[in-house]
Every structure is written in structure tokens, then in C-alpha cells.
Amino acid sequence: MFALLVLVTTRVLPASVRGYRRLRLERGGDRAAALLHLASSSLPAAYEDWGRAMRSELDHVCGVRARRRFSLGCVWAAGLIHARASFRRPASGAARMRALVFYGIAAALILAVYGLVEYPGLRSDGNAWASLPAFLTLLLGYAAITLALSSSRTAQAGVARRYGLAGGLALGAAWFLIFSPGDLLKGWVILPLAVALLGPACVGALAGRSARDARIGTQAALWSGLVGGLAVFIIWVAATYLRDGRPYDPGLLRDFHRSGARDLATYAVSDDLGSGLVLLLLVPTVALALGSLSARLAAR
């Protein structure tokens, strides 16, 4: 859940606080009305009438405490509605995107298990076991975000998925070219970094402009981060296993001798797996930050 926590604290929570403050000012400082409106404004289409009915009902509730209890009860119900909507059967396009991300999560888990089996030294490495909970929570965060994004059935959500898929595949393709056999592209290590920075920004801008909605651009950028993050991790780890962590640069050799480890290949693989874990977190986070910014600019 660490990735989900990062996204919530950096994007969702600040946006919710700003929206709550704005609604509170619009309603003359009525906290209960502002909170209820914020919770019911993004409900699925089937529950929009329920949201309007709850807002109307609040007008007939008297007393600060009673209004607060009523508003908090509606917020809890709205949260349950969103949770159920995340697990319902999505539209065909959303189902394919959900399956793609879940297949990527399964592949990442298989690669992690393969590493523990192929390199027995990892099983006695305390750092590897310490990183395992973070890895599992990251994958759980990927799954939770995917369920939330794929619950929408609107045409605009389809635009976000299409642009997000293209951006994620482009990011994975860039890393594949860098790790392909031969030395032709070895000097172009700036390519995946450029795609990681410019790709989500372009995706967010194009999707936001196409849908004329900055939120759709943000969703597209997040989709590209999810798909691209898994693609980068899978390519990175697969290349690490195929080469036993090579090339062994002087810095790695120096650290290996200082560590007292017995097997250079296992040490190098462990180091690369740590880098892959960082990429798994950074790719969607950077994609969300840059994509949401470009989406807002394009929508304006």
C-alpha cells in the first residue's frame, strides 16, 4: 500500500482539502454541507440521485451535531459505494486494461520467486527479506489503483485508458531497446529517462485536450505510470537474471569486497533488484506528477 499512500498524500488528499475549503466558503461555512457535497459529487451514475437526495435531506436536519452525524454517515455510505464499484465487472475496454495490469503484477511476483530459487544467497540476505514487504505492498497498491481507475464506464474514461496504454507501452519499449543485445544503443541511456519524463507529460496533455477535462489527462498519465512501471520492472529484472547482474563496475566490486559477501553474482543481482523496486515506485509517481500538470495546462 506504500505506492497508494504516496499517491493519496501527494495528490488526492491535497485536492480533497482544497475542494472542501472551496465548498465550505460557497456554503457560508457550513462544514456538514461541504463535506457531504464533496463525498457525493463523484458517485457512480447509478447513485447520483441518491447523492442529490442526501444533500436535500441535510437541509431538513437541525442542530450542528445532528447535521455532522448525518453528513459523516453519508460519507461512509459513499465510500462503500465507491468500494463496491471498484470490484464490479467493468466495461470491456476497462476489463482488458485491468487484466493487463494484473498479468504484469503476476509476472513481477513470478520473477521475485524465481530470483529466490535461482540465487540461494538471496534467501540468507537480510536486505532482500526486508525489501519483500515493500515489494508486496507496492504491487497491492498497483492493484488497488487499477481497480479504482477501471471502475468507470464513461467514454472519457476510455480516452484515458487508450492514451495511458500507449504511454505505458512506449515507456516499456524504450527500456527494452536499452537492454537489447548489442552495443549500438548502450550509449543512449538517456532515452528511457527522457521517455519517463516526457511520455507521461505528453499523454496527460493529449488526453486532457482530447476530453477537455484535466482529470481525464491525469487518469491517462496514471495509467501510463502503472503499465510503464510494471513493464520497466519486468524488463529490468529479467535482464538482471539473464546477465547475473553484469556488468560489474568498479564501484560494485569495491562494495562487494567491503560487504564480505561470498558470491559476486548474488550481490550484484540483489543490488539490481533494489534498483528495480525503486523504479516500481518512481515511475507511476513521476508519471502522475508530470501528467497531471500537463493535463491542467492543456485543458486551459
Coordinates of C-alpha atoms in Angstrom, one line a residue:
M1 CA 0.0 0.0 0.0
F2 CA 3.0 2.3 0.1
A3 CA 2.6 3.4 -3.5
L4 CA -1.1 4.0 -2.9
L5 CA -0.2 6.0 0.3
V6 CA 2.2 8.2 -1.7
L7 CA -0.4 8.9 -4.4
V8 CA -3.1 9.7 -1.8
T9 CA -0.9 12.0 0.2
T10 CA 0.6 13.9 -2.7
R11 CA -2.5 14.2 -5.0
V12 CA -5.8 13.0 -3.6
L13 CA -5.6 14.4 -0.1
P14 CA -4.5 18.0 -1.1
A15 CA -7.1 18.1 -3.8
S16 CA -9.8 17.0 -1.4
V17 CA -8.8 19.6 1.2
R18 CA -8.8 22.4 -1.4
G19 CA -12.2 21.2 -2.7
Y20 CA -13.6 21.0 0.9
R21 CA -12.4 24.6 1.7
R22 CA -13.9 25.9 -1.5
L23 CA -17.2 24.3 -0.9
R24 CA -17.3 25.4 2.7
L25 CA -16.8 29.0 1.6
E26 CA -19.5 28.7 -1.1
R27 CA -21.9 27.4 1.6
G28 CA -21.2 30.1 4.2
G29 CA -19.0 28.0 6.4
D30 CA -21.4 25.0 6.6
R31 CA -19.0 22.1 7.2
A32 CA -21.6 19.4 7.1
A33 CA -22.9 20.5 3.7
A34 CA -19.4 21.0 2.2
L35 CA -18.3 17.5 3.4
L36 CA -21.5 15.8 2.1
H37 CA -21.2 17.6 -1.3
L38 CA -17.6 16.6 -1.7
A39 CA -18.3 12.9 -0.9
S40 CA -21.4 12.7 -3.2
S41 CA -20.1 14.7 -6.1
S42 CA -18.2 11.9 -7.7
L43 CA -20.5 8.9 -7.2
P44 CA -21.2 6.4 -10.0
A45 CA -24.0 7.4 -12.3
A46 CA -26.4 4.9 -10.7
Y47 CA -26.1 6.6 -7.4
E48 CA -26.3 10.3 -8.4
D49 CA -30.0 10.5 -7.5
W50 CA -29.1 9.1 -4.0
G51 CA -26.4 11.8 -3.6
R52 CA -28.8 14.6 -4.5
A53 CA -31.4 13.1 -2.2
M54 CA -29.0 13.1 0.7
R55 CA -28.0 16.7 0.1
S56 CA -31.6 17.7 0.0
E57 CA -32.3 15.7 3.2
L58 CA -29.5 17.5 5.0
D59 CA -31.3 20.8 4.6
H60 CA -34.1 19.5 6.9
V61 CA -31.7 18.3 9.6
C62 CA -31.4 20.7 12.5
G63 CA -28.6 21.1 15.0
V64 CA -24.8 21.1 14.4
R65 CA -24.2 17.7 15.9
A66 CA -27.1 16.1 14.1
R67 CA -26.0 17.5 10.8
R68 CA -22.5 16.4 11.4
R69 CA -23.6 12.8 12.2
F70 CA -25.8 12.7 9.2
S71 CA -23.1 14.0 6.9
L72 CA -20.5 11.5 8.2
G73 CA -22.9 8.7 7.8
C74 CA -23.4 9.6 4.2
V75 CA -19.7 9.9 3.7
W76 CA -19.3 6.4 5.0
A77 CA -22.0 5.1 2.7
A78 CA -20.4 6.9 -0.3
G79 CA -17.1 5.2 0.5
L80 CA -18.8 1.8 0.5
I81 CA -20.4 2.6 -2.9
H82 CA -17.1 3.5 -4.4
A83 CA -15.5 0.3 -3.0
R84 CA -18.3 -1.9 -4.5
A85 CA -18.0 0.0 -7.8
S86 CA -14.3 -0.8 -7.9
F87 CA -14.9 -4.6 -7.8
R88 CA -17.8 -4.8 -10.1
R89 CA -17.4 -6.1 -13.7
P90 CA -16.0 -3.2 -15.7
A91 CA -16.7 -2.4 -19.4
S92 CA -14.8 -4.4 -22.0
G93 CA -12.0 -1.9 -22.5
A94 CA -11.5 -1.4 -18.8
A95 CA -11.5 -5.2 -18.3
R96 CA -8.7 -5.6 -20.8
M97 CA -6.6 -2.9 -19.0
R98 CA -7.3 -4.4 -15.6
A99 CA -6.3 -7.8 -16.9
L100 CA -3.1 -6.4 -18.4
V101 CA -2.0 -4.8 -15.2
F102 CA -2.9 -7.9 -13.2
Y103 CA -0.9 -10.0 -15.6
G104 CA 2.0 -7.7 -15.0
I105 CA 1.6 -8.0 -11.3
A106 CA 1.6 -11.8 -11.6
A107 CA 4.8 -11.7 -13.8
A108 CA 6.5 -9.5 -11.2
L109 CA 5.7 -11.9 -8.5
I110 CA 6.9 -14.9 -10.5
L111 CA 10.2 -13.1 -11.2
A112 CA 10.7 -12.4 -7.5
V113 CA 10.1 -16.1 -6.7
Y114 CA 12.5 -17.1 -9.4
G115 CA 15.2 -15.0 -8.0
L116 CA 14.9 -16.6 -4.6
V117 CA 15.1 -20.0 -6.1
E118 CA 17.9 -19.3 -8.7
Y119 CA 20.1 -17.4 -6.3
P120 CA 20.1 -19.2 -2.9
G121 CA 22.2 -16.4 -1.4
L122 CA 19.2 -14.1 -1.6
R123 CA 17.4 -16.3 0.9
S124 CA 20.1 -15.6 3.5
D125 CA 20.3 -11.9 2.7
G126 CA 18.6 -9.7 5.3
N127 CA 18.1 -6.8 2.9
A128 CA 16.2 -9.0 0.5
W129 CA 13.8 -10.1 3.1
A130 CA 13.4 -6.6 4.4
S131 CA 12.5 -5.4 0.9
L132 CA 10.0 -8.1 0.4
P133 CA 7.1 -6.4 2.4
A134 CA 7.7 -3.2 0.5
F135 CA 7.6 -5.0 -2.8
L136 CA 4.3 -6.8 -1.9
T137 CA 2.7 -3.6 -0.7
L138 CA 3.7 -1.8 -3.9
L139 CA 2.1 -4.5 -6.0
L140 CA -1.0 -4.3 -3.8
G141 CA -1.1 -0.5 -4.4
Y142 CA -0.9 -1.1 -8.1
A143 CA -3.9 -3.5 -7.9
A144 CA -5.9 -1.1 -5.7
I145 CA -5.3 1.9 -8.1
T146 CA -6.2 -0.3 -11.1
L147 CA -9.5 -1.4 -9.6
A148 CA -10.3 2.3 -8.8
L149 CA -9.4 3.5 -12.3
S150 CA -11.2 0.7 -14.2
S151 CA -14.5 1.1 -12.4
S152 CA -15.6 4.0 -14.6
R153 CA -17.7 3.2 -17.7
T154 CA -17.8 6.6 -19.3
A155 CA -16.4 7.5 -22.8
Q156 CA -13.9 9.9 -21.2
A157 CA -12.5 7.1 -19.1
G158 CA -12.0 5.1 -22.3
V159 CA -9.9 8.0 -23.6
A160 CA -7.8 7.9 -20.5
R161 CA -7.2 4.2 -20.9
R162 CA -6.2 4.4 -24.6
Y163 CA -3.7 7.2 -24.1
G164 CA -2.4 5.6 -20.9
L165 CA -1.8 2.3 -22.6
A166 CA 0.1 3.9 -25.4
G167 CA 2.3 5.9 -23.0
G168 CA 3.0 2.8 -20.8
L169 CA 3.9 0.6 -23.8
A170 CA 6.2 3.4 -25.1
L171 CA 8.0 3.6 -21.8
G172 CA 8.5 -0.2 -21.7
A173 CA 9.7 -0.2 -25.3
A174 CA 12.3 2.4 -24.5
W175 CA 13.8 0.2 -21.7
F176 CA 13.6 -2.9 -23.9
L177 CA 15.7 -1.1 -26.6
I178 CA 18.3 -0.2 -24.0
F179 CA 18.6 -3.7 -22.7
S180 CA 18.5 -5.3 -26.2
P181 CA 21.6 -7.3 -27.3
G182 CA 24.4 -5.4 -29.0
D183 CA 26.3 -2.2 -28.2
L184 CA 24.5 0.1 -30.6
L185 CA 22.2 1.6 -28.1
K186 CA 24.3 1.4 -25.0
G187 CA 25.3 5.0 -25.1
W188 CA 21.7 6.1 -25.3
V189 CA 20.8 5.6 -21.6
I190 CA 19.2 9.0 -21.6
L191 CA 16.4 7.6 -23.8
P192 CA 14.3 5.8 -21.1
L193 CA 14.8 8.8 -18.8
A194 CA 13.5 11.1 -21.5
V195 CA 10.5 8.9 -22.2
A196 CA 9.8 8.6 -18.5
L197 CA 9.8 12.4 -18.1
L198 CA 8.2 13.5 -21.4
G199 CA 6.0 10.5 -22.1
P200 CA 3.5 10.9 -19.2
A201 CA 3.5 14.7 -19.8
C202 CA 2.6 14.2 -23.4
V203 CA 0.0 11.6 -22.5
G204 CA -1.6 13.8 -19.9
A205 CA -1.7 16.8 -22.3
L206 CA -3.1 14.9 -25.2
A207 CA -5.8 13.1 -23.2
G208 CA -6.8 16.2 -21.3
R209 CA -7.1 18.2 -24.5
S210 CA -9.0 15.4 -26.3
A211 CA -11.5 15.0 -23.4
R212 CA -11.3 18.7 -22.5
D213 CA -11.0 17.6 -18.9
A214 CA -7.8 17.8 -16.8
R215 CA -9.0 14.9 -14.7
I216 CA -9.0 12.6 -17.7
G217 CA -5.5 13.7 -18.6
T218 CA -4.4 12.9 -15.0
Q219 CA -6.0 9.4 -15.2
A220 CA -4.3 8.7 -18.5
A221 CA -0.9 9.7 -17.0
L222 CA -1.5 7.4 -14.1
W223 CA -2.5 4.5 -16.4
S224 CA 0.8 5.1 -18.3
G225 CA 2.7 5.0 -15.0
L226 CA 1.0 1.7 -13.9
V227 CA 1.6 0.0 -17.2
G228 CA 5.1 1.5 -17.7
G229 CA 6.2 0.8 -14.1
L230 CA 5.4 -2.9 -14.4
A231 CA 7.0 -3.1 -17.9
V232 CA 10.2 -1.4 -16.7
F233 CA 10.4 -3.6 -13.6
I234 CA 9.9 -6.8 -15.6
I235 CA 12.4 -5.8 -18.2
W236 CA 14.9 -4.7 -15.6
V237 CA 14.7 -7.8 -13.5
A238 CA 14.6 -10.2 -16.5
A239 CA 17.8 -8.6 -17.9
T240 CA 19.4 -8.8 -14.4
Y241 CA 18.8 -12.5 -14.2
L242 CA 20.0 -13.2 -17.8
R243 CA 23.3 -11.4 -17.1
D244 CA 23.8 -12.3 -13.5
G245 CA 23.9 -8.7 -12.6
R246 CA 26.5 -7.7 -15.1
P247 CA 28.3 -5.5 -15.9
Y248 CA 30.3 -5.4 -12.7
D249 CA 31.5 -1.8 -12.5
P250 CA 34.4 -0.8 -10.2
G251 CA 32.1 0.7 -7.6
L252 CA 30.1 -2.5 -7.4
L253 CA 33.3 -4.6 -7.0
R254 CA 34.5 -2.3 -4.3
D255 CA 31.3 -2.5 -2.4
F256 CA 31.3 -6.3 -2.8
H257 CA 34.7 -6.7 -1.2
R258 CA 33.7 -4.4 1.7
S259 CA 30.5 -6.3 2.3
G260 CA 32.1 -9.6 3.0
A261 CA 29.6 -11.4 0.7
R262 CA 30.6 -14.7 -0.8
D263 CA 29.0 -14.6 -4.3
L264 CA 29.5 -11.7 -6.6
A265 CA 26.6 -12.6 -8.9
T266 CA 24.2 -12.8 -6.0
Y267 CA 25.4 -9.5 -4.6
A268 CA 25.0 -7.8 -8.0
V269 CA 21.5 -9.3 -8.5
S270 CA 20.5 -8.1 -5.1
D271 CA 21.7 -4.6 -5.8
D272 CA 19.8 -4.5 -9.1
L273 CA 16.6 -5.8 -7.5
G274 CA 16.7 -2.9 -5.1
S275 CA 17.0 -0.5 -8.1
G276 CA 14.0 -2.3 -9.7
L277 CA 12.0 -1.8 -6.6
V278 CA 12.8 2.0 -6.6
L279 CA 11.7 2.1 -10.3
L280 CA 8.5 0.4 -9.5
L281 CA 7.6 3.2 -7.1
L282 CA 9.1 6.2 -9.0
V283 CA 7.6 5.5 -12.5
P284 CA 3.9 5.9 -11.5
T285 CA 4.7 8.7 -9.1
V286 CA 6.6 10.8 -11.6
A287 CA 4.0 10.0 -14.3
L288 CA 1.2 11.2 -12.1
A289 CA 3.0 14.5 -11.1
L290 CA 4.1 15.4 -14.7
G291 CA 0.9 14.1 -16.4
S292 CA -1.5 16.0 -14.1
L293 CA 0.5 19.2 -14.6
S294 CA 0.5 19.0 -18.3
A295 CA -3.2 17.9 -18.4
R296 CA -4.1 21.1 -16.5
L297 CA -2.1 23.3 -18.8
A298 CA -3.6 21.6 -21.9
A299 CA -7.2 21.8 -20.6
R300 CA -6.8 25.6 -20.1

